[in-house]
Amino acid sequence: MSHDIIGKAFTYTKDGFLGEWKRWILLLILVFIQAITFYLVPVFNGYLLRVAGSNDSAPDVNQWVKLFIDGWKVLIVELIYMLPVIILAVVFGFLALVPELMVIASGGTPNVQILLGMVLSLAIIFLVSIIITLFLFMGIIRLGQTGKLGEAFNFGAINKAISSGVGWLGYIGYCILLWIIIVIYGIVIGLLNVIPIVGLILALIITPLVAVFSTSCIRNIYTAGNQ
């Protein structure tokens, strides 16, 4: 992994918000609005899409109507990408869970084969979810880079960007590394929750920056294949 994906994302986030208190406060306002409206006003998602389409510096928090529209674009893309997972879950749930419930309701003992089928179904759904999520991340970045909703589903271009950049193994490796970083962050925040209010306040203040950092990481992976 010769590309400084993580380092560039850290610098991007640090330079974009440390010392830029107005931008940071506005970012927190975006998160607050999106949270209290239960994602009906997804302006924070819209800002993350703006991050996905940016270059070397964090964008300003402005053009709120555009943030709202872009936020809904992100939600639409996420929903479409996750449709196969939802369909699989419904189908497998019906085929595996319903017969098991019927056996239990009739006073019989659970069928081991049905239980194994349920486990296999969950494994398949999990694997499909991982694959789709990998494309989803890049699809959102491509949407941010091009501004075209349809380009979020340009699988050929997404595959080319990954293959000609860090490669699929590199991409998966960076995603695992990013996941580890987020888990460590979560553990630290959890430990700080021992101190009343402190952990909660830090989580509310820093978590949006973690989201920006994560988006910047994925963007760097995408752009590594387009340089």
Coordinates of C-alpha atoms in Angstrom, one line a residue:
M1 CA 0.0 0.0 0.0
S2 CA 2.2 2.8 -1.3
H3 CA -0.6 5.4 -1.4
D4 CA -0.8 7.6 1.7
I5 CA -4.6 7.2 1.9
I6 CA -4.9 7.5 5.7
G7 CA -2.3 10.2 6.1
K8 CA -3.9 12.4 3.5
A9 CA -7.3 12.0 5.0
F10 CA -6.1 12.9 8.4
T11 CA -4.4 16.0 7.1
Y12 CA -7.5 16.9 5.1
T13 CA -9.7 16.7 8.2
K14 CA -7.2 18.4 10.5
D15 CA -6.5 21.3 8.1
G16 CA -10.2 21.6 7.3
F17 CA -11.6 22.0 10.8
L18 CA -8.9 22.6 13.4
G19 CA -8.8 26.3 13.7
E20 CA -11.8 26.6 11.3
W21 CA -14.3 26.9 14.2
K22 CA -17.1 28.4 12.1
R23 CA -17.0 25.5 9.7
W24 CA -16.8 23.0 12.5
I25 CA -19.8 24.5 14.3
L26 CA -21.8 24.6 11.1
L27 CA -20.9 20.9 10.6
L28 CA -22.3 20.1 14.0
I29 CA -25.5 22.0 13.1
L30 CA -25.9 19.9 10.0
V31 CA -25.6 16.7 12.2
F32 CA -28.1 18.1 14.7
I33 CA -30.6 19.0 11.9
Q34 CA -30.3 15.6 10.3
A35 CA -30.7 13.8 13.6
I36 CA -33.7 15.6 14.9
T37 CA -35.5 15.2 11.5
F38 CA -34.7 11.5 11.4
Y39 CA -32.8 11.9 8.1
L40 CA -35.7 13.6 6.4
V41 CA -33.5 16.7 6.1
P42 CA -30.2 14.8 5.3
V43 CA -28.0 17.9 5.1
F44 CA -25.0 16.2 6.8
N45 CA -25.1 13.5 4.1
G46 CA -25.1 16.2 1.6
Y47 CA -22.0 17.7 3.1
L48 CA -20.3 14.3 3.1
L49 CA -21.1 14.0 -0.6
R50 CA -19.5 17.4 -1.1
V51 CA -16.4 16.0 0.7
A52 CA -16.5 13.0 -1.7
G53 CA -16.3 15.4 -4.6
S54 CA -13.7 17.8 -3.2
N55 CA -10.0 17.8 -3.8
D56 CA -7.3 18.7 -1.2
S57 CA -9.3 21.0 1.1
A58 CA -12.5 20.6 3.0
P59 CA -15.5 22.5 1.4
D60 CA -17.3 25.2 3.2
V61 CA -20.7 24.6 4.8
N62 CA -23.0 26.6 2.5
Q63 CA -25.7 26.3 -0.1
W64 CA -28.0 24.5 2.3
V65 CA -30.7 23.7 -0.3
K66 CA -28.1 21.9 -2.4
L67 CA -26.9 20.1 0.7
F68 CA -30.5 18.9 1.3
I69 CA -30.9 17.7 -2.3
D70 CA -27.5 16.0 -2.3
G71 CA -28.3 14.4 1.0
W72 CA -31.4 12.8 -0.6
K73 CA -29.3 11.7 -3.6
V74 CA -27.1 9.8 -1.1
L75 CA -30.1 8.2 0.6
I76 CA -31.5 7.1 -2.8
V77 CA -28.2 5.6 -3.9
E78 CA -27.9 3.7 -0.5
L79 CA -31.5 2.4 -0.8
I80 CA -31.0 1.2 -4.4
Y81 CA -27.7 -0.5 -3.5
M82 CA -29.3 -2.2 -0.5
L83 CA -32.3 -3.5 -2.3
P84 CA -30.7 -6.9 -3.2
V85 CA -29.8 -7.4 0.5
I86 CA -33.4 -6.6 1.5
I87 CA -34.8 -8.9 -1.1
L88 CA -32.5 -11.7 0.0
A89 CA -33.3 -11.2 3.6
V90 CA -37.1 -11.4 2.9
V91 CA -36.8 -14.5 0.6
F92 CA -34.4 -16.4 2.9
G93 CA -36.4 -15.4 5.9
F94 CA -39.6 -16.7 4.4
L95 CA -38.0 -20.0 3.2
A96 CA -36.1 -20.7 6.4
L97 CA -37.9 -19.0 9.3
V98 CA -41.5 -19.7 8.4
P99 CA -41.1 -23.5 8.3
E100 CA -39.2 -23.5 11.6
L101 CA -42.0 -21.4 13.3
M102 CA -44.6 -23.8 11.9
V103 CA -42.8 -26.7 13.5
I104 CA -42.5 -25.0 16.8
A105 CA -46.1 -23.9 16.7
S106 CA -47.2 -27.5 16.1
G107 CA -45.3 -28.6 19.2
G108 CA -42.5 -30.3 17.3
T109 CA -38.7 -29.9 17.8
P110 CA -36.6 -27.6 15.8
N111 CA -35.3 -29.1 12.6
V112 CA -31.5 -29.1 12.5
Q113 CA -31.4 -28.8 8.7
I114 CA -33.6 -25.8 8.8
L115 CA -31.4 -24.2 11.5
L116 CA -28.3 -24.9 9.3
G117 CA -30.2 -23.4 6.4
M118 CA -30.8 -20.2 8.4
V119 CA -27.2 -20.0 9.3
L120 CA -26.2 -20.5 5.7
S121 CA -28.7 -17.8 4.6
L122 CA -27.3 -15.3 7.1
A123 CA -23.8 -16.0 5.9
I124 CA -24.9 -15.4 2.3
I125 CA -26.7 -12.2 3.2
F126 CA -23.6 -11.0 5.1
L127 CA -21.2 -11.8 2.2
V128 CA -23.5 -10.1 -0.3
S129 CA -23.8 -7.1 2.0
I130 CA -20.0 -6.7 2.2
I131 CA -19.6 -6.9 -1.6
I132 CA -22.4 -4.4 -2.1
T133 CA -21.0 -2.0 0.5
L134 CA -17.7 -2.0 -1.2
F135 CA -19.3 -0.8 -4.4
L136 CA -21.7 1.5 -2.5
F137 CA -18.8 3.4 -0.9
M138 CA -17.2 4.0 -4.3
G139 CA -20.6 4.7 -5.9
I140 CA -21.1 7.6 -3.5
I141 CA -17.6 8.9 -4.2
R142 CA -18.2 8.7 -7.9
L143 CA -21.6 10.6 -7.5
G144 CA -19.7 13.3 -5.6
Q145 CA -17.0 13.5 -8.3
T146 CA -19.3 13.6 -11.3
G147 CA -22.5 15.1 -9.9
K148 CA -24.5 12.5 -11.8
L149 CA -26.8 10.1 -10.0
G150 CA -26.4 7.4 -12.6
E151 CA -22.7 7.4 -12.3
A152 CA -23.1 5.9 -8.8
F153 CA -24.0 2.7 -10.5
N154 CA -21.2 2.8 -13.2
F155 CA -19.7 -0.5 -12.0
G156 CA -17.2 -0.6 -14.9
A157 CA -15.8 2.8 -14.0
I158 CA -15.8 1.9 -10.3
N159 CA -13.9 -1.4 -10.9
K160 CA -11.4 0.5 -13.1
A161 CA -10.7 3.1 -10.4
I162 CA -10.1 0.5 -7.8
S163 CA -8.1 -1.9 -10.1
S164 CA -5.8 0.8 -11.5
G165 CA -5.3 2.4 -8.1
V166 CA -4.8 0.4 -4.8
G167 CA -6.3 -2.8 -6.2
W168 CA -9.2 -4.7 -4.7
L169 CA -7.0 -6.3 -2.0
G170 CA -5.7 -2.9 -1.2
Y171 CA -9.2 -1.5 -1.1
I172 CA -10.4 -4.2 1.2
G173 CA -7.3 -3.8 3.4
Y174 CA -7.8 0.0 3.7
C175 CA -11.5 -0.6 4.6
I176 CA -10.4 -3.1 7.3
L177 CA -7.8 -0.6 8.6
L178 CA -10.5 2.2 8.6
W179 CA -12.8 -0.1 10.5
I180 CA -10.1 -0.8 13.1
I181 CA -9.5 3.0 13.5
I182 CA -13.3 3.6 14.0
V183 CA -13.5 0.7 16.5
I184 CA -10.6 2.1 18.5
Y185 CA -12.2 5.5 18.5
G186 CA -15.5 4.0 19.7
I187 CA -13.6 2.2 22.5
V188 CA -11.9 5.4 23.6
I189 CA -15.2 7.3 23.6
G190 CA -16.8 4.4 25.6
L191 CA -14.1 4.6 28.2
L192 CA -14.5 8.4 28.5
N193 CA -18.2 7.8 29.2
V194 CA -17.1 6.7 32.7
I195 CA -16.7 10.5 33.3
P196 CA -20.2 11.9 33.3
I197 CA -21.1 13.9 30.2
V198 CA -17.5 14.2 29.0
G199 CA -17.6 11.2 26.7
L200 CA -21.0 12.2 25.3
I201 CA -19.8 15.8 24.5
L202 CA -16.6 14.6 22.9
A203 CA -18.6 12.0 20.8
L204 CA -21.0 14.7 19.6
I205 CA -18.1 17.0 18.7
I206 CA -15.6 14.6 17.2
T207 CA -17.8 11.9 15.5
P208 CA -18.7 14.2 12.6
L209 CA -15.0 14.7 11.9
V210 CA -14.6 10.9 11.9
A211 CA -17.3 10.7 9.2
V212 CA -15.4 13.4 7.2
F213 CA -12.1 11.5 7.7
S214 CA -13.7 8.2 6.6
T215 CA -15.2 9.8 3.5
S216 CA -11.9 11.4 2.7
C217 CA -10.2 8.0 3.0
I218 CA -12.6 6.4 0.5
R219 CA -12.2 9.4 -1.8
N220 CA -8.4 9.0 -1.8
I221 CA -8.8 5.3 -2.7
Y222 CA -11.0 6.3 -5.6
T223 CA -8.8 9.1 -6.9
A224 CA -5.7 6.9 -6.6
G225 CA -7.0 5.1 -9.6
N226 CA -7.7 8.3 -11.6
Q227 CA -4.3 10.1 -11.3

